[in-house]
Short mmCIF file of C-alpha atoms and ligand atoms in Angstrom, two decimals:
data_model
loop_
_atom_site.label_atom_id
_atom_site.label_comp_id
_atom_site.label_asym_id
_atom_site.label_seq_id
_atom_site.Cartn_x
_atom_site.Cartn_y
_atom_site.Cartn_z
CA UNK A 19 -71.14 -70.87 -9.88
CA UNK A 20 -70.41 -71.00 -13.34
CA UNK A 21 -71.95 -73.35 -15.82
CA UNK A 22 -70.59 -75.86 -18.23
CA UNK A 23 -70.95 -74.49 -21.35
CA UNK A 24 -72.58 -71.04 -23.25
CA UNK A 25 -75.59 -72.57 -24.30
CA UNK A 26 -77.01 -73.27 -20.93
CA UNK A 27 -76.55 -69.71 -20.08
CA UNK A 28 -78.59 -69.01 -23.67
CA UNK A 29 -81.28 -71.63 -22.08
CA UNK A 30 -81.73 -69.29 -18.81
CA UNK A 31 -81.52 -66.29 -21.26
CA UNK A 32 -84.36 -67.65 -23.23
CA UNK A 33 -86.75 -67.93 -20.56
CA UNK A 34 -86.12 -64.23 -19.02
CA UNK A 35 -88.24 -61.63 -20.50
CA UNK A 36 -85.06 -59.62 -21.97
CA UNK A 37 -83.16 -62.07 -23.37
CA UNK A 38 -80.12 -60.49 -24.79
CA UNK A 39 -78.35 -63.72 -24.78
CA UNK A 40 -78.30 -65.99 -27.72
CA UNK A 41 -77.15 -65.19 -30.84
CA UNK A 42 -80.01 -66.52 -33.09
CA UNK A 43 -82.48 -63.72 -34.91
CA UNK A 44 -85.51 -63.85 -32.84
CA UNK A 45 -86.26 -59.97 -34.06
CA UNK A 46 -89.90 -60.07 -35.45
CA UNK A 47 -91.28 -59.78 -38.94
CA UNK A 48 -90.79 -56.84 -41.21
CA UNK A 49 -93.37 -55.95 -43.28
CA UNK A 50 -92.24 -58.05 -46.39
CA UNK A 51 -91.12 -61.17 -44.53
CA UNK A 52 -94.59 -60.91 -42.63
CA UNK A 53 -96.01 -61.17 -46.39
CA UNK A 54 -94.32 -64.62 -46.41
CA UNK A 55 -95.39 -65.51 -43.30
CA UNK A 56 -98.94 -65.28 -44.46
CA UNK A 57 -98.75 -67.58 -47.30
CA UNK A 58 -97.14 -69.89 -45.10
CA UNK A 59 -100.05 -72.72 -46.08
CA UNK A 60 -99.18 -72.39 -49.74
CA UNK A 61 -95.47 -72.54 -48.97
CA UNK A 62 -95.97 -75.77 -47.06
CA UNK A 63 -98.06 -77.45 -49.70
CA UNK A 64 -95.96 -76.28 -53.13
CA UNK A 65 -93.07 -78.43 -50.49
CA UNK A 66 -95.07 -81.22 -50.33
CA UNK A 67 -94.90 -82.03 -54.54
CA UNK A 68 -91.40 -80.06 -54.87
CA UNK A 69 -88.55 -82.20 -55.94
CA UNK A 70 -86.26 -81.97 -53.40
CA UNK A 71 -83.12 -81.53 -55.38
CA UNK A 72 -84.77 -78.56 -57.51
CA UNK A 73 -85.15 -77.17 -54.19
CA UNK A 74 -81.89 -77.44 -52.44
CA UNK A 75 -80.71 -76.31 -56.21
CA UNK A 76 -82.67 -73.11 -55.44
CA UNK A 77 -81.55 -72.76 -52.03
CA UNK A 78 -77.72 -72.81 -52.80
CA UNK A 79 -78.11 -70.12 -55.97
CA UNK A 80 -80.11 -67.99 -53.99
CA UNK A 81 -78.12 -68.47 -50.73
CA UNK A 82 -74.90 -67.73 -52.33
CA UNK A 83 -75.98 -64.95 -54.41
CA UNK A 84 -77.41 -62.98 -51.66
CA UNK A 85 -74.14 -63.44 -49.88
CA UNK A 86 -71.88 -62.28 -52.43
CA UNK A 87 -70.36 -65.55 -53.30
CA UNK A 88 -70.57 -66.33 -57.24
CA UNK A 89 -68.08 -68.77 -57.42
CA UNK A 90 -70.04 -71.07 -55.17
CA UNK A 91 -73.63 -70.91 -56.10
CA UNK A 92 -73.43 -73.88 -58.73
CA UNK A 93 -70.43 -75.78 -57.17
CA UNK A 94 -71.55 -79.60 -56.84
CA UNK A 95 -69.53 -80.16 -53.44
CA UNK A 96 -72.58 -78.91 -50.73
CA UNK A 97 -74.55 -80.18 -48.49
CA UNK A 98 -77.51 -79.17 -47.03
CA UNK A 99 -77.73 -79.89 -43.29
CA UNK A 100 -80.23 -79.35 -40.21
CA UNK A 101 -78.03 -76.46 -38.40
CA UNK A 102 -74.68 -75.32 -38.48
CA UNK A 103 -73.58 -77.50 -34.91
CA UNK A 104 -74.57 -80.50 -37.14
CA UNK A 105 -72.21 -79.62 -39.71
CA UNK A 106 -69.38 -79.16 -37.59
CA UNK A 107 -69.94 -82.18 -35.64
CA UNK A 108 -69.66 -83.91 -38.63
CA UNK A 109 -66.33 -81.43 -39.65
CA UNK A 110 -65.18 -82.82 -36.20
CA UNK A 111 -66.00 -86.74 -36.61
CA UNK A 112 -63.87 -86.44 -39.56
CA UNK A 113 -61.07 -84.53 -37.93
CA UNK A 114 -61.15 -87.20 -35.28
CA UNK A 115 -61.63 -90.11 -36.85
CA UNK A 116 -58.31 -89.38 -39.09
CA UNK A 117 -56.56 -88.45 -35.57
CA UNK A 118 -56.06 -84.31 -37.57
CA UNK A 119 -54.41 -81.73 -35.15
CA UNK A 120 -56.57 -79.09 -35.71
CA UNK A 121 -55.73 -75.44 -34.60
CA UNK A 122 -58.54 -73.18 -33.66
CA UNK A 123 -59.48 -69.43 -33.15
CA UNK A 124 -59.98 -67.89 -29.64
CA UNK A 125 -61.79 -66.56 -28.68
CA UNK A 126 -65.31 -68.75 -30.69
CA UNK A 127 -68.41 -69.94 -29.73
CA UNK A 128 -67.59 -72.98 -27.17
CA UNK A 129 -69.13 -75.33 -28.99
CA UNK A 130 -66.85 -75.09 -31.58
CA UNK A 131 -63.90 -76.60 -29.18
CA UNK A 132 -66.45 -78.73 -27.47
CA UNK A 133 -67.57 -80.53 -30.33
CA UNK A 134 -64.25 -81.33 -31.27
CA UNK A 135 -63.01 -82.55 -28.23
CA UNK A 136 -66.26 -84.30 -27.73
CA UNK A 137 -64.92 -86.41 -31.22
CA UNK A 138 -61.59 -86.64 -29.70
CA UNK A 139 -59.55 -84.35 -31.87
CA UNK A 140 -56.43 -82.84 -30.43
CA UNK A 141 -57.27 -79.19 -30.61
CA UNK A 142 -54.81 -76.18 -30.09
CA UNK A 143 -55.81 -72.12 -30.05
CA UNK A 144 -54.72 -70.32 -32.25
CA UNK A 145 -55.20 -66.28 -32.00
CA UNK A 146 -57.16 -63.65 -33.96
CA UNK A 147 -53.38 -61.54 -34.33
CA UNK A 148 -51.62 -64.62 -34.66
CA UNK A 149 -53.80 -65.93 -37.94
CA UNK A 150 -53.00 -62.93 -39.89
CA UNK A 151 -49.46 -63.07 -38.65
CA UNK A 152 -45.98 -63.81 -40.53
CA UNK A 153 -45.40 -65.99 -37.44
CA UNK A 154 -48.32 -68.28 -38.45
CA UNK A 155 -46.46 -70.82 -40.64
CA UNK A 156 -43.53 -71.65 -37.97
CA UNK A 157 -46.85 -72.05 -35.64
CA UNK A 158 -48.54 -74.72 -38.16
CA UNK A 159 -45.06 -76.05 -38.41
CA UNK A 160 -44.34 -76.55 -35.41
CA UNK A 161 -47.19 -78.19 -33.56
CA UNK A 162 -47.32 -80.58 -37.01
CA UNK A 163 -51.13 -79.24 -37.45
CA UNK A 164 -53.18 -80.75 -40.00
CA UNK A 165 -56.16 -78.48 -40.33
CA UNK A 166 -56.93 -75.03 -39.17
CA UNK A 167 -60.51 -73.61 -38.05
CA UNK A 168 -61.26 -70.56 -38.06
CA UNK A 169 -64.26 -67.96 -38.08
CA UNK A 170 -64.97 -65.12 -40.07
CA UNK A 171 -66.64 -62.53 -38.94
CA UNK A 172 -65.79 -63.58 -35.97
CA UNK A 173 -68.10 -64.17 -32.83
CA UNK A 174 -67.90 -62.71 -30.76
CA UNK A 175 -65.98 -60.18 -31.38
CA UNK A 176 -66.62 -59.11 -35.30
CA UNK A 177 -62.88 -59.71 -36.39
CA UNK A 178 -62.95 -60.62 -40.08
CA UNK A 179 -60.17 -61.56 -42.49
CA UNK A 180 -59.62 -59.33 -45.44
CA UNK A 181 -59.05 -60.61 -49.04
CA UNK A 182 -55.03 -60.24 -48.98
CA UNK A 183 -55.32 -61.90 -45.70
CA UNK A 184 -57.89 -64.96 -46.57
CA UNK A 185 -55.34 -65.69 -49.71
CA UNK A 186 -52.24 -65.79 -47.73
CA UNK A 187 -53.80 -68.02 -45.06
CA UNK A 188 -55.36 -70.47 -47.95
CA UNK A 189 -52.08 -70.67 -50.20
CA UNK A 190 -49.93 -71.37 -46.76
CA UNK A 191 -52.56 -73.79 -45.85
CA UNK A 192 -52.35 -75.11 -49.54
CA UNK A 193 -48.31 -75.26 -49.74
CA UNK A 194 -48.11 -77.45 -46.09
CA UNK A 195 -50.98 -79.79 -46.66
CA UNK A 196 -53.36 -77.95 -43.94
CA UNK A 197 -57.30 -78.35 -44.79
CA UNK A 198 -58.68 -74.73 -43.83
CA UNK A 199 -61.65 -75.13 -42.31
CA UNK A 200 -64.09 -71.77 -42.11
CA UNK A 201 -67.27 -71.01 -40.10
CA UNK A 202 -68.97 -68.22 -41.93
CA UNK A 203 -72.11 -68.58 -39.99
CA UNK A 204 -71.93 -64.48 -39.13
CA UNK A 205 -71.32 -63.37 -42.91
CA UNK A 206 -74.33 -61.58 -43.77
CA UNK A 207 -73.12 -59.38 -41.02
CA UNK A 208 -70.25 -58.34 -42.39
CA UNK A 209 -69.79 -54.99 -44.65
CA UNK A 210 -66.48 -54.52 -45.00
CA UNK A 211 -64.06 -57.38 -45.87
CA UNK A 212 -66.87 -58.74 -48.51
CA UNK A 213 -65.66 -60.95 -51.38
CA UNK A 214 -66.03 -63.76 -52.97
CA UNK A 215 -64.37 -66.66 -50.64
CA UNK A 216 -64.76 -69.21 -52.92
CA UNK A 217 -63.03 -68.28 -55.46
CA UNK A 218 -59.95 -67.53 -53.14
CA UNK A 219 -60.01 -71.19 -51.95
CA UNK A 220 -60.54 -72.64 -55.40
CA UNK A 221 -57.53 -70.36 -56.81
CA UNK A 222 -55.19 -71.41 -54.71
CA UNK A 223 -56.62 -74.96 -54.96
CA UNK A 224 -56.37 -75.37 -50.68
CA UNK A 225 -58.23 -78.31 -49.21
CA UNK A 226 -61.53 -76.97 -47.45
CA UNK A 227 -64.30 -77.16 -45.82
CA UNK A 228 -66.89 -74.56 -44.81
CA UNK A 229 -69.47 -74.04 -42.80
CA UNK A 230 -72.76 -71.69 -43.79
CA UNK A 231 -76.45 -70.98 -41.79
CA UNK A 232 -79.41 -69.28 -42.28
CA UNK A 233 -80.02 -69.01 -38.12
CA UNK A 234 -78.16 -66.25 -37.48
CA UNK A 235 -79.65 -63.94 -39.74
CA UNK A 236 -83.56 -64.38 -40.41
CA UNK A 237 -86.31 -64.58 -37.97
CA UNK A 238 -87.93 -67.71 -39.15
CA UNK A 239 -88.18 -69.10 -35.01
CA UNK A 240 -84.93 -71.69 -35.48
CA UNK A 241 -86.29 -73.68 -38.76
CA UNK A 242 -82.95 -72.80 -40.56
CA UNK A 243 -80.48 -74.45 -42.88
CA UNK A 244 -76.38 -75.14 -42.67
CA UNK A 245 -74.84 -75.72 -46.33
CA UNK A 246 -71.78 -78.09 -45.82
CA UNK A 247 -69.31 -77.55 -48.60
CA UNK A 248 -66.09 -79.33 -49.45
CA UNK A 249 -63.30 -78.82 -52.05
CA UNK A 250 -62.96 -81.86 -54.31
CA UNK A 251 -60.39 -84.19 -52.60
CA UNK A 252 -62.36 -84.43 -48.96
CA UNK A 253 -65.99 -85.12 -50.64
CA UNK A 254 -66.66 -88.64 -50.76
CA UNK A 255 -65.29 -88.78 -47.50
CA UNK A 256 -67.84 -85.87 -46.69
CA UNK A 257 -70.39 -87.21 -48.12
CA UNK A 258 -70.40 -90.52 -46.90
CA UNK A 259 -70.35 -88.91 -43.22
CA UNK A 260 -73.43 -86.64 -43.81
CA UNK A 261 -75.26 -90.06 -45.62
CA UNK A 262 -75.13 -91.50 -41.93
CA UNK A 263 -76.99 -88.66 -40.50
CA UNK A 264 -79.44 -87.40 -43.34
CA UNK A 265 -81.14 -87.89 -46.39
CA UNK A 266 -82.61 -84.26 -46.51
CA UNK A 267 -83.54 -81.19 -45.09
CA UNK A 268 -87.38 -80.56 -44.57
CA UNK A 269 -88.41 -79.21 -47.96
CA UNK A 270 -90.90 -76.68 -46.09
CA UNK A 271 -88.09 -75.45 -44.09
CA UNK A 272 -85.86 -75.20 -47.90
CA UNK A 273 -88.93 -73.74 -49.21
CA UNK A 274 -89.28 -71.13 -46.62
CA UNK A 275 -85.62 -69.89 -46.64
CA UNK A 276 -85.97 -69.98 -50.54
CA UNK A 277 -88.79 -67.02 -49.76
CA UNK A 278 -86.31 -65.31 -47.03
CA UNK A 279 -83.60 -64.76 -49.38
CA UNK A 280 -86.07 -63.96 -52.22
CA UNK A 281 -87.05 -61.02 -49.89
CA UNK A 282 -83.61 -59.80 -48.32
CA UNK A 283 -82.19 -60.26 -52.62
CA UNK A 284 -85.16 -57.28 -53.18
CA UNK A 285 -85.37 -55.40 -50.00
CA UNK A 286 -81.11 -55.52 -49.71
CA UNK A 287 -78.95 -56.16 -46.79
CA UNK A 288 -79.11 -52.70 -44.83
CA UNK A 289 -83.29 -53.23 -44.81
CA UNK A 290 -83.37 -56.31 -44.04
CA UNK A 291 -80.80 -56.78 -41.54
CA UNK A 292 -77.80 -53.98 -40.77
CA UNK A 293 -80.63 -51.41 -40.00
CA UNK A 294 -81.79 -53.38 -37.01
CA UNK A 295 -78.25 -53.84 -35.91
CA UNK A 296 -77.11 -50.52 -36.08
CA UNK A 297 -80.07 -48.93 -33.92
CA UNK A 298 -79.98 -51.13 -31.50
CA UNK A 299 -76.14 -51.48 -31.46
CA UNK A 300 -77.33 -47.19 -30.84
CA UNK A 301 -79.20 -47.58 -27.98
CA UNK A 302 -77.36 -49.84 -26.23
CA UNK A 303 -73.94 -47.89 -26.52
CA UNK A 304 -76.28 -44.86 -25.48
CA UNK A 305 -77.59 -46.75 -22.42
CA UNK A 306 -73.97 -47.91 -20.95
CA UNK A 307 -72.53 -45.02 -21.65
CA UNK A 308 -72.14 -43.91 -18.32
CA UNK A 309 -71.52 -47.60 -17.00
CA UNK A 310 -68.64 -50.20 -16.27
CA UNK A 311 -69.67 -51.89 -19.73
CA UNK A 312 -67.50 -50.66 -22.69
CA UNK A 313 -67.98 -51.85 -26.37
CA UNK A 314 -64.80 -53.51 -27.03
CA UNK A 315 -64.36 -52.74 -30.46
CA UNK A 316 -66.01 -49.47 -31.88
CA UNK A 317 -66.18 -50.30 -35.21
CA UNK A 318 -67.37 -53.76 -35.37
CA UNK A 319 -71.22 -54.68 -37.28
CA UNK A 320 -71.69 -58.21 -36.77
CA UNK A 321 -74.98 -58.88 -34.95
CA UNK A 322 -73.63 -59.08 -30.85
CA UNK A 323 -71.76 -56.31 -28.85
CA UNK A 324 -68.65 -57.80 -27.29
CA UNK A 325 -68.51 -55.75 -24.07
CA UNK A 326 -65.07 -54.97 -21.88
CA UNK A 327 -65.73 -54.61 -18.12
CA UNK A 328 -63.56 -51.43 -16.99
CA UNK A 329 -64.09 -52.44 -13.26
CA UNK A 330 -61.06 -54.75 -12.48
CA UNK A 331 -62.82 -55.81 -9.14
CA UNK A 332 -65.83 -57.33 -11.53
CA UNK A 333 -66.20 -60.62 -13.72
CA UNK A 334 -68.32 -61.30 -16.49
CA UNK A 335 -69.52 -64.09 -14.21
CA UNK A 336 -70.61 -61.57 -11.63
CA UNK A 337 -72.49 -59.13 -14.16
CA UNK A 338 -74.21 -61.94 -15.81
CA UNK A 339 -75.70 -63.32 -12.22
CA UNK A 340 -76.61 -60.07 -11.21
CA UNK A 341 -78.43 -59.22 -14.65
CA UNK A 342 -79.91 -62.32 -14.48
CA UNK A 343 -82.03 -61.09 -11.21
CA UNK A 344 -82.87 -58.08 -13.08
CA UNK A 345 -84.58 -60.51 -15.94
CA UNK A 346 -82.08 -59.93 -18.61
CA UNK A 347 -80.49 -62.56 -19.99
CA UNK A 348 -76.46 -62.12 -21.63
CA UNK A 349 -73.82 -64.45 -21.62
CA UNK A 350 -70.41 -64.09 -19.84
CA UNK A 351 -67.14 -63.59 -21.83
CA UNK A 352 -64.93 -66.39 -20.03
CA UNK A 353 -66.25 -69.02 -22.16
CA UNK A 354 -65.17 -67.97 -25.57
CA UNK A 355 -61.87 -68.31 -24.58
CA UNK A 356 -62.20 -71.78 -24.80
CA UNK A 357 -58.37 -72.78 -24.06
CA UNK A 358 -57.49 -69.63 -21.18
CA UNK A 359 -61.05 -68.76 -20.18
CA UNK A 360 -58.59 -66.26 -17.74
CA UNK A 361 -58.36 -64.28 -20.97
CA UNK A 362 -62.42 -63.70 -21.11
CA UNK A 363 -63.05 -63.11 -17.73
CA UNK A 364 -63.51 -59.46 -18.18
CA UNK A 365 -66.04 -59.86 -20.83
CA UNK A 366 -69.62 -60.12 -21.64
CA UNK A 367 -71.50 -60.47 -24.87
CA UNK A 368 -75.19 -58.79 -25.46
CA UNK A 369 -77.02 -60.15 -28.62
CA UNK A 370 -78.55 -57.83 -31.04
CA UNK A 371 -81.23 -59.53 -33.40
CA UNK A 372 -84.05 -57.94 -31.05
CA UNK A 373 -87.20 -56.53 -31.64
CA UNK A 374 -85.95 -52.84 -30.98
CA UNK A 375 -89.05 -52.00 -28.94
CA UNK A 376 -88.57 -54.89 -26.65
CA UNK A 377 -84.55 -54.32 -26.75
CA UNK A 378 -84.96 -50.88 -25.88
CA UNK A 379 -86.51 -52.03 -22.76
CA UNK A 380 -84.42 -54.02 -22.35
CA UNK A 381 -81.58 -50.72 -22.34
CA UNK A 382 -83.35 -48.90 -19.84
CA UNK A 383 -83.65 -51.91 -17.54
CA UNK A 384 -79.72 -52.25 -18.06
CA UNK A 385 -78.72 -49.13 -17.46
CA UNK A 386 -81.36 -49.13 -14.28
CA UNK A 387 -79.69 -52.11 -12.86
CA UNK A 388 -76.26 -51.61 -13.24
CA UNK A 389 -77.06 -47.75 -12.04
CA UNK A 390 -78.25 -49.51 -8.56
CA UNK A 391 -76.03 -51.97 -8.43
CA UNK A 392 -73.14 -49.01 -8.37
CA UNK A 393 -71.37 -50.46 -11.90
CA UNK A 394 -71.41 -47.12 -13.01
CA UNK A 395 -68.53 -44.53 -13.77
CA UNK A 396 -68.00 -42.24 -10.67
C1 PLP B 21 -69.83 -68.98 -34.96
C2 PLP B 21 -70.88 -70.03 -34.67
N1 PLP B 21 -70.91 -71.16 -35.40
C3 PLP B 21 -71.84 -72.11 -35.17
C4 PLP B 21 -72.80 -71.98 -34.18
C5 PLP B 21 -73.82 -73.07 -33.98
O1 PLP B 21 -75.07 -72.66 -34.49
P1 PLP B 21 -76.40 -73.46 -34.17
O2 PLP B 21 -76.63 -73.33 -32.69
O3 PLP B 21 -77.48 -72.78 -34.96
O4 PLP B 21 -76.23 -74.87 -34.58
C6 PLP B 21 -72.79 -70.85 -33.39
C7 PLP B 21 -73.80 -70.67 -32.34
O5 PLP B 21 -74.03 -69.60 -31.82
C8 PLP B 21 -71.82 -69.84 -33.65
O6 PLP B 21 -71.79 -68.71 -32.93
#
């Protein structure tokens, strides 16, 4: 039987022992982020007297910086928000409430569609080959679209947009009227494709919205923050839409990321995160190597393995129930293909942001259980 969306197979992954399903960090502490964590009472009491706009001030310059994005560190238009599903809900109460066609990427995350056809907005897919396509205008043309959503890097399958590409898509988007809509939720993961996407969208002066998190990335156990940001023109709309939500995000929690990024700005990128990645991104290609279970794209680094199932007689469905016996958690590919699941069927995604000592147990017990369960290459 399959289940309604991704996120209750995450809530059966999270209560196996090898979870390998949900994409959120839950790798443990390095040695400098356990330093934070041990001045976590001092952290939590500086929050108490903070102002809370010097704070989010903080947040945003430091956020921004780490991520390679100068143009946006002092831009007035963001928002700080709870998680990044919060933000686009609100993205998609907006898109609804002003009846927007709004074309998305497949495959995504589900919730992505869901939320927006939960706010009743007329969604339509739009393809990874097709966005970066000549034949993408007579598309937005066509189906008279009024905003277009898409994610880069992409999850799950580490597709990202390069700079040519993300300039074309905002200046067509800025010539027809389209609001471009991004999730960047997976960009501390990327290493190729890095530049400053702000400054793209504010040269060719495109109506935007974007979508930022902390959750992905650092293990601080799901206290994270989304930053909401806007171009100009959509704001006070914006803003008046996150006002009915929020007033602010926990100053602890914007206090505690401030630290994170503090530590991954000295310690860099490759120590802090892409080393993790890559070795266990190693030992799980090393354990499937002789299974049904191929990576699907060799070269991607984003922080999940998007995995094609060579055995035509097998769907993701079936893997993922008969992993789930063997207490390891993963989620099935069907459901990032939001609009023709068909399309996903032969897919399955393992997550990444692992303690490698658990994760490599969590390889041996794979390769164990597909070995008995015959998914291996004859
Ligand atoms: C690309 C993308 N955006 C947004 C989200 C939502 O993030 P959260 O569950 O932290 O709200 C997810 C969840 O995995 C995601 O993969």
């Amino acid at each position: 039987m399959s289940l309604a969306n991704l996120t209750q197979y995450e809530s059966i992954g999270i209560n196996r022992p090898y979870n390998l399903a949900d994409g959120h960090a839950h790798q443990r502490q390095n040695d400098s982020q356990m330093q934070i964590v041990q001045t976590l009472p001092t952290l939590f009491v500086s929050a108490e007297t903070a102002v809370q706009k010097d704070l989010e001030t903080e947040f945003q310059d430091l956020f921004f910086c780490v991520s390679g994005q100068e143009s946006a560190r002092f831009l007035p238009n963001v928002l700080p928000c709870y998680s990044a599903s919060l933000t686009i809900d609100l993205i998609a109460t907006y898109l609804g409430s002003r009846k927007i066609r709004t074309m998305l990427i497949e495959p995504c995350f589900d919730n992505l569609a869901l939320l927006l056809k939960r706010r009743r907005v007329d969604v339509l897919p739009v393809s990874e080959d097709q966005l970066v396509s000549p034949g993408l205008e007579d598309s937005l043309r066509h189906n008279q679209i009024g905003a277009l959503f898409l994610c880069t890097p992409n999850n799950p399958t580490g597709f990202s947009i390069s700079e040519a590409g993300f300039r074309s898509i905002a200046t067509l988007c800025a010539r027809l009227g389209v609001i471009l809509i991004i999730d960047f939720t997976f960009r501390f993961f990327a290493r190729e494709n890095r530049y400053d996407h702000y400054k793209v969208l504010q040269e060719c002066a495109v109506s935007y919205l974007t979508i930022e998190d902390t959750g992905k990335t650092f293990p601080t156990l799901d206290l994270k923050v989304s930053l909401f940001s806007s171009s100009d023109d959509l704001f006070p709309d914006i803003y008046e839409l996150h006002n009915d939500i929020l007033l602010n995000v926990s100053p602890f929690i914007l206090r505690l990321m401030i630290e994170y990024l503090k530590d991954a700005q000295a310690e860099g990128l490759q120590a802090t995160i892409w080393g993790l990645i890559d070795r266990n991104r190693a030992a799980l290609r090393h354990a499937l190597r002789h299974s049904v279970l191929v990576p699907a794209n060799s070269e991607t680094h984003v922080s999940v393995e998007w995995l094609v199932i060579s055995d035509m007689s097998l769907s993701g469905q079936a893997v993922v129930a008969l992993l789930h016996n063997a207490d390891i958690g993963l989620l099935p590919g069907a459901p990032f293909y939001w609009n023709n699941p068909d399309h996903g069927e032969r897919y399955v995604r393992v997550a990444l942001m692992r303690d490698p000592d658990l994760f490599g147990a969590a390889c041996d017990r794979l390769a164990d259980a597909l070995q008995k369960n015959g998914m291996v290459i004859q």
